Amino acid sequence: MKHLTTFRLIDAIARTGSIRSAAEQMAQTPSAVQRRLQAYEEELGYQIFDRSPGGVRLNAAGELVIQHVRETMAETVRLRSRIADLSGNRRGHVSLGCSQALVPYFLPARISAYQAEFPRVTFDVQVLEHRAAALALEDFTVDAVLVFSDGGVPEYEVILAVPQTLAAVMARDHPLARHDSLRLWQCYDYPVIAANRGFGGRTLLERSLYDKTFARAPVLETNSFEYLKAHVAATDAVTFQIQIGAPDPGGTGEIVSRPIDARDVPGGQLLLGKKHGRNLSVAASRFVEDIRKQLAEAYPD
Amino acid sequence: MKHLTTFRLIDAIARTGSIRSAAEQMAQTPSAVQRRLQAYEEELGYQIFDRSPGGVRLNAAGELVIQHVRETMAETVRLRSRIADLSGNRRGHVSLGCSQALVPYFLPARISAYQAEFPRVTFDVQVLEHRAAALALEDFTVDAVLVFSDGGVPEYEVILAVPQTLAAVMARDHPLARHDSLRLWQCYDYPVIAANRGFGGRTLLERSLYDKTFARAPVLETNSFEYLKAHVAATDAVTFQIQIGAPDPGGTGEIVSRPIDARDVPGGQLLLGKKHGRNLSVAASRFVEDIRKQLAEAYPD
DNA sequence: CATGGCGTTGCTTGAAATGCACCACCTGTC
DNA sequence: GACAGGTGGTGCATTTCAAGCAACGCCATG
């Protein structure tokens, strides 16, 4: 929207930390950007960026302004969504932040189901860890988040929280796959591979092993979940994944999962959240509601 | 603010109901206004106004847009207020809607007290009846309301509600003035004059008289509270006013008031309210808090 | 001490918004 | 049924405002 160009500019400057890079990002010359910013500051009566030779930084007033700017831009897309909604053809855009565990199965299923009903709704999925997700909510880069948290009070509004335990992931013909459910010590009869520290499931695993005598460091760590899958499929190694991100226990793929006995795993939670007090677009709120229902059914209290 | 000119225009068109009169109000030519509107509608992808030879009217999409427009403009003044606030010199603007009863004593006292502390805060006081007050809150023309309500669930957020009974108003040397408090029937020994139907106190009076045998129609009705006062001061007539709008019982002016026994008057309420979910400017929220405290002290539960 | 990044500014150019005059239309009135 | 007087809409000339270019001064870094 035309009348928001100054706001987009201010947002870009705040994000990049420099007028010149913001100009490049907006396909304009630095002088144009500089002038718009200057005009806005003059109109406001206050500087909103502190200038330094290395770039610019928001000052106290700027922090208030950028909040207003981002909220206004978010409100604008919400307005468009609501208008489109009342003319029947539901279009819109939903921007999500989620943990990696939601990527392989859950979110694709939900999004494609939603898009089957509303093909004109577009999605943006960002994989974020818990802390980054909170920040993204705060500055309006995502409408909602679906993230795994192993504790701590989130500073966003939690729409739904469902408990999540771990599942062991292994090849379909793996000896462990004969059991319906596993104790953690059973898995350590085989080589254990795991995601790097920092991923939600890994933290949960560490805490599960805290006082266990059979605990050993994983024989392999990686930041690639693709690698974990491939490795598990080809060997007798075992890895772990949060329930919702694990392959279907009864699936027919190369790898399957078995739940770990709840006694062995301290409770982690999958949180569906949005920014406090934020009004979502029609599309976004419908989708969030969709997920909420789905999760509430899948994990009845 | 420059980037809001289109919004101001749209607001003006919506209020006046015609492009030409909006243009006049904004000191522009109709063609300029027409073009801006057209440009905005094109950008949005939807018409906002239904055109007719007699003028224009908001359509369904327009209703959503005007809501957004007004909210955005209100948010902008709030932003300015917050920025001004952190630089120390508190300035700002507070727009209030109130019942007539608040005009003679209560509000002037509170506002002047507030302005003594913060001289750069400006005020706008609109006398509105209960229903109009709700509308004014809704379309952001007032920040908060302080109105008398004789029942019904208000659709705005009630910050504080205090009970209000009636007071009889009479000349200082009136025989009734010898009592500390009055029963309603006592007043009807004298000519009763009253405000027109529609004013808060009048409704309360009507309901108080509902099943009373001594009830008589007022010997005079007027829409001028100034007239009521003058008449009462000059004759032995009696009139009624909501407590908070009545002269000080111990005052030294030409007229005094005496409370009516609570048994005779069904409960009315004075409501302090704001729009649901709306964030007020620093100045406005401080002032509202000021009033809330004052009322809570004056009418302890 | 040079170099390369940064913010800032004077001047010129181009585009976009405005104002003017005018059209087409409907509505009520004489 | 002609006629004002109001409405929204538009082509064209003009003005105003924003963008681009090039250059300056600054400071941190190597």
XYZ file of C-alpha atoms in Angstrom, chain B:
301
model
C 0.632 13.489 9.648
C 1.268 13.427 5.964
C 0.823 9.768 5.274
C -2.625 9.847 6.836
C -4.141 12.406 4.476
C -5.956 9.722 2.559
C -7.344 8.371 5.803
C -8.462 11.788 6.939
C -10.136 12.229 3.581
C -11.924 8.920 3.800
C -13.060 9.753 7.293
C -14.364 13.130 6.132
C -16.210 11.576 3.199
C -17.767 8.988 5.459
C -18.862 11.620 7.950
C -20.227 14.163 5.504
C -21.638 11.646 3.087
C -20.346 13.425 0.022
C -17.067 13.896 -1.765
C -17.654 17.566 -2.416
C -18.432 18.532 1.154
C -15.491 16.471 2.373
C -13.334 18.380 -0.083
C -14.595 21.686 1.227
C -13.984 20.608 4.793
C -10.421 19.592 3.945
C -9.874 22.795 1.951
C -9.357 20.974 -1.328
C -11.033 20.616 -4.651
C -13.495 17.805 -5.195
C -11.365 16.381 -7.961
C -8.382 15.935 -5.682
C -10.486 14.144 -3.108
C -12.166 12.088 -5.763
C -8.824 10.997 -7.140
C -7.370 10.054 -3.788
C -10.413 7.983 -2.984
C -10.296 6.355 -6.377
C -6.607 5.582 -5.979
C -7.177 4.032 -2.583
C -10.052 1.926 -3.790
C -8.011 0.731 -6.720
C -5.099 -0.158 -4.482
C -7.417 -2.015 -2.155
C -9.153 -3.779 -4.993
C -12.598 -2.956 -3.692
C -14.954 -0.021 -3.724
C -15.456 1.456 -0.304
C -18.334 3.780 -1.023
C -21.534 3.153 -2.906
C -22.106 6.072 -5.254
C -25.492 7.597 -5.741
C -26.506 10.898 -7.275
C -27.255 12.251 -3.808
C -23.809 11.442 -2.450
C -21.855 8.423 -1.288
C -22.393 5.839 1.422
C -20.053 3.320 2.989
C -20.661 -0.217 1.828
C -19.806 -3.393 3.706
C -16.121 -3.214 2.851
C -16.169 0.465 3.686
C -17.427 -0.235 7.174
C -14.366 -2.356 7.791
C -12.116 0.264 6.257
C -13.510 3.166 8.242
C -13.007 1.188 11.415
C -9.381 0.616 10.465
C -8.949 4.237 9.462
C -10.240 5.605 12.724
C -8.328 3.128 14.788
C -5.132 3.983 12.938
C -5.607 7.698 13.471
C -6.314 7.124 17.145
C -3.228 4.937 17.412
C -1.176 7.714 15.875
C -2.121 10.263 18.494
C -1.454 7.640 21.107
C 2.017 7.104 19.680
C 2.746 10.810 19.795
C 1.528 10.987 23.340
C 3.738 8.129 24.437
C 6.769 9.624 22.756
C 6.136 13.029 24.268
C 5.750 11.314 27.580
C 9.164 9.711 27.610
C 10.854 12.997 26.877
C 9.441 14.318 30.124
C 7.156 17.121 29.024
C 3.768 15.569 29.241
C 1.535 16.919 26.583
C -1.360 15.299 24.842
C -5.057 15.496 24.308
C -7.971 13.913 26.094
C -11.378 13.666 24.493
C -14.290 12.924 26.802
C -17.958 12.208 26.478
C -20.117 12.835 29.524
C -23.633 13.316 30.768
C -24.855 16.808 31.439
C -24.755 16.183 35.178
C -20.970 16.090 35.128
C -20.724 19.514 33.558
C -21.516 21.942 36.376
C -19.189 20.676 39.097
C -17.410 17.393 38.781
C -15.594 17.527 35.468
C -14.447 21.151 35.634
C -12.940 20.434 39.028
C -11.142 17.298 37.880
C -9.922 18.754 34.609
C -8.617 21.935 36.110
C -6.852 19.954 38.820
C -5.284 17.777 36.147
C -4.280 20.735 34.025
C -2.691 22.394 37.013
C -0.267 19.493 37.040
C 0.033 19.045 33.276
C -0.722 22.366 31.605
C 0.111 21.120 28.111
C -2.636 18.539 28.069
C -5.685 19.752 26.191
C -9.253 18.553 26.658
C -12.361 18.136 24.606
C -15.635 17.604 26.478
C -18.730 16.464 24.617
C -22.071 16.265 26.386
C -23.689 13.080 25.156
C -26.486 10.882 26.330
C -25.763 7.282 27.083
C -26.414 5.811 23.663
C -24.536 8.536 21.773
C -21.633 8.098 24.166
C -21.342 4.442 23.209
C -21.280 5.370 19.529
C -18.659 8.043 20.081
C -16.454 5.517 21.847
C -16.923 3.114 18.994
C -15.798 5.485 16.267
C -12.916 6.922 18.278
C -14.332 10.423 18.617
C -13.893 10.205 22.383
C -11.278 8.417 24.431
C -13.505 7.736 27.400
C -16.978 8.438 28.691
C -18.437 9.290 32.079
C -22.165 8.885 31.765
C -25.224 8.196 33.805
C -27.052 5.000 32.954
C -30.321 3.820 34.457
C -29.828 0.216 33.424
C -28.970 -1.918 30.473
C -25.676 -3.580 29.730
C -23.327 -1.113 28.051
C -21.347 -2.475 25.097
C -18.176 -0.681 26.107
C -15.696 -1.571 28.796
C -16.823 -0.314 32.189
C -13.828 0.822 34.209
C -15.850 1.834 37.222
C -19.520 2.017 38.128
C -20.749 3.988 41.115
C -24.363 4.173 42.306
C -26.160 7.433 41.909
C -29.342 8.526 43.596
C -31.278 11.739 43.061
C -30.982 15.019 44.863
C -33.645 17.695 45.147
C -32.451 21.130 44.161
C -33.989 24.271 45.651
C -33.301 27.806 46.746
C -31.094 28.199 49.790
C -33.892 29.616 51.915
C -36.445 27.047 50.783
C -38.393 25.347 53.610
C -37.256 21.929 52.396
C -33.662 22.997 52.800
C -34.066 22.677 56.552
C -34.042 18.894 56.312
C -30.842 16.954 55.847
C -32.452 14.477 53.522
C -35.837 14.305 51.880
C -38.485 11.803 50.966
C -39.758 12.189 47.466
C -43.333 12.971 48.559
C -42.128 15.978 50.528
C -40.914 17.626 47.351
C -44.313 17.346 45.788
C -45.692 19.816 48.312
C -44.045 22.384 46.056
C -44.094 22.989 42.318
C -41.800 20.530 40.582
C -39.911 21.501 37.445
C -37.732 19.106 35.490
C -35.521 18.577 32.512
C -37.025 17.102 29.374
C -37.359 13.403 28.962
C -34.139 11.965 27.647
C -31.881 13.429 30.270
C -30.551 10.872 32.701
C -31.967 12.339 35.867
C -35.421 12.683 34.379
C -35.596 8.999 33.544
C -34.565 8.142 37.073
C -37.245 10.469 38.409
C -39.932 8.889 36.245
C -39.029 5.459 37.488
C -39.041 6.654 41.075
C -42.560 7.982 40.634
C -43.819 4.910 38.840
C -46.118 3.646 41.622
C -46.409 6.800 43.702
C -49.841 8.286 44.296
C -48.548 11.797 44.844
C -46.872 11.792 41.411
C -47.780 14.771 39.246
C -46.383 15.932 35.954
C -43.810 18.675 36.358
C -45.255 22.137 36.139
C -42.475 23.066 33.755
C -40.112 21.181 31.478
C -37.057 22.534 29.726
C -33.933 21.359 27.994
C -31.914 24.085 29.694
C -30.302 23.291 32.977
C -29.406 26.940 33.278
C -33.110 27.723 33.228
C -33.877 25.138 35.884
C -31.324 26.684 38.193
C -32.521 30.223 37.637
C -36.148 29.250 38.146
C -35.441 27.342 41.322
C -33.377 30.187 42.704
C -36.164 32.695 42.127
C -39.215 30.690 43.294
C -40.199 27.964 45.703
C -40.091 25.367 42.918
C -38.064 22.201 43.302
C -36.165 20.280 40.670
C -34.104 17.147 40.668
C -30.622 16.324 39.594
C -28.344 13.328 39.777
C -26.270 13.517 42.948
C -22.969 14.300 41.314
C -24.482 17.104 39.294
C -26.315 18.715 42.204
C -25.017 21.773 44.009
C -23.100 21.214 47.219
C -25.605 20.582 50.061
C -23.574 22.849 52.310
C -22.796 25.346 49.596
C -23.217 29.070 49.905
C -24.643 29.699 46.469
C -28.213 30.698 45.652
C -29.296 27.105 45.343
C -28.596 24.033 47.407
C -29.418 20.338 47.134
C -30.663 17.670 49.515
C -30.343 13.965 48.821
C -33.516 11.970 48.263
C -33.925 8.994 50.557
C -32.488 5.925 48.832
C -35.721 4.012 49.461
C -37.505 6.267 46.988
C -35.088 6.003 44.076
C -34.260 2.906 42.013
C -30.538 2.553 41.472
C -28.943 4.369 38.625
C -25.249 4.200 37.901
C -22.549 6.542 36.833
C -20.322 4.654 34.410
C -16.721 5.385 33.562
C -15.962 3.568 30.339
C -13.731 3.184 27.332
C -13.841 1.190 24.131
C -13.163 -2.491 24.611
C -9.549 -3.342 24.023
C -8.564 0.168 23.120
C -5.217 1.465 24.269
C -5.474 5.029 25.448
C -2.823 7.684 25.152
C -0.723 8.351 28.205
C -2.573 11.572 28.911
C -5.995 9.987 28.537
C -5.231 6.928 30.606
C -3.736 9.046 33.366
C -6.789 11.250 33.443
C -9.173 8.315 33.434
C -7.234 6.790 36.283
C -7.468 10.116 38.058
C -11.236 10.137 37.768
C -11.492 6.509 38.738
C -9.620 7.116 41.968
C -11.642 10.214 42.734
C -14.952 8.418 42.229
C -13.850 5.325 44.115
C -12.991 7.506 47.100
C -16.160 9.578 46.904
C -18.370 6.488 46.650
C -16.765 3.699 48.642
C -18.744 0.554 48.004
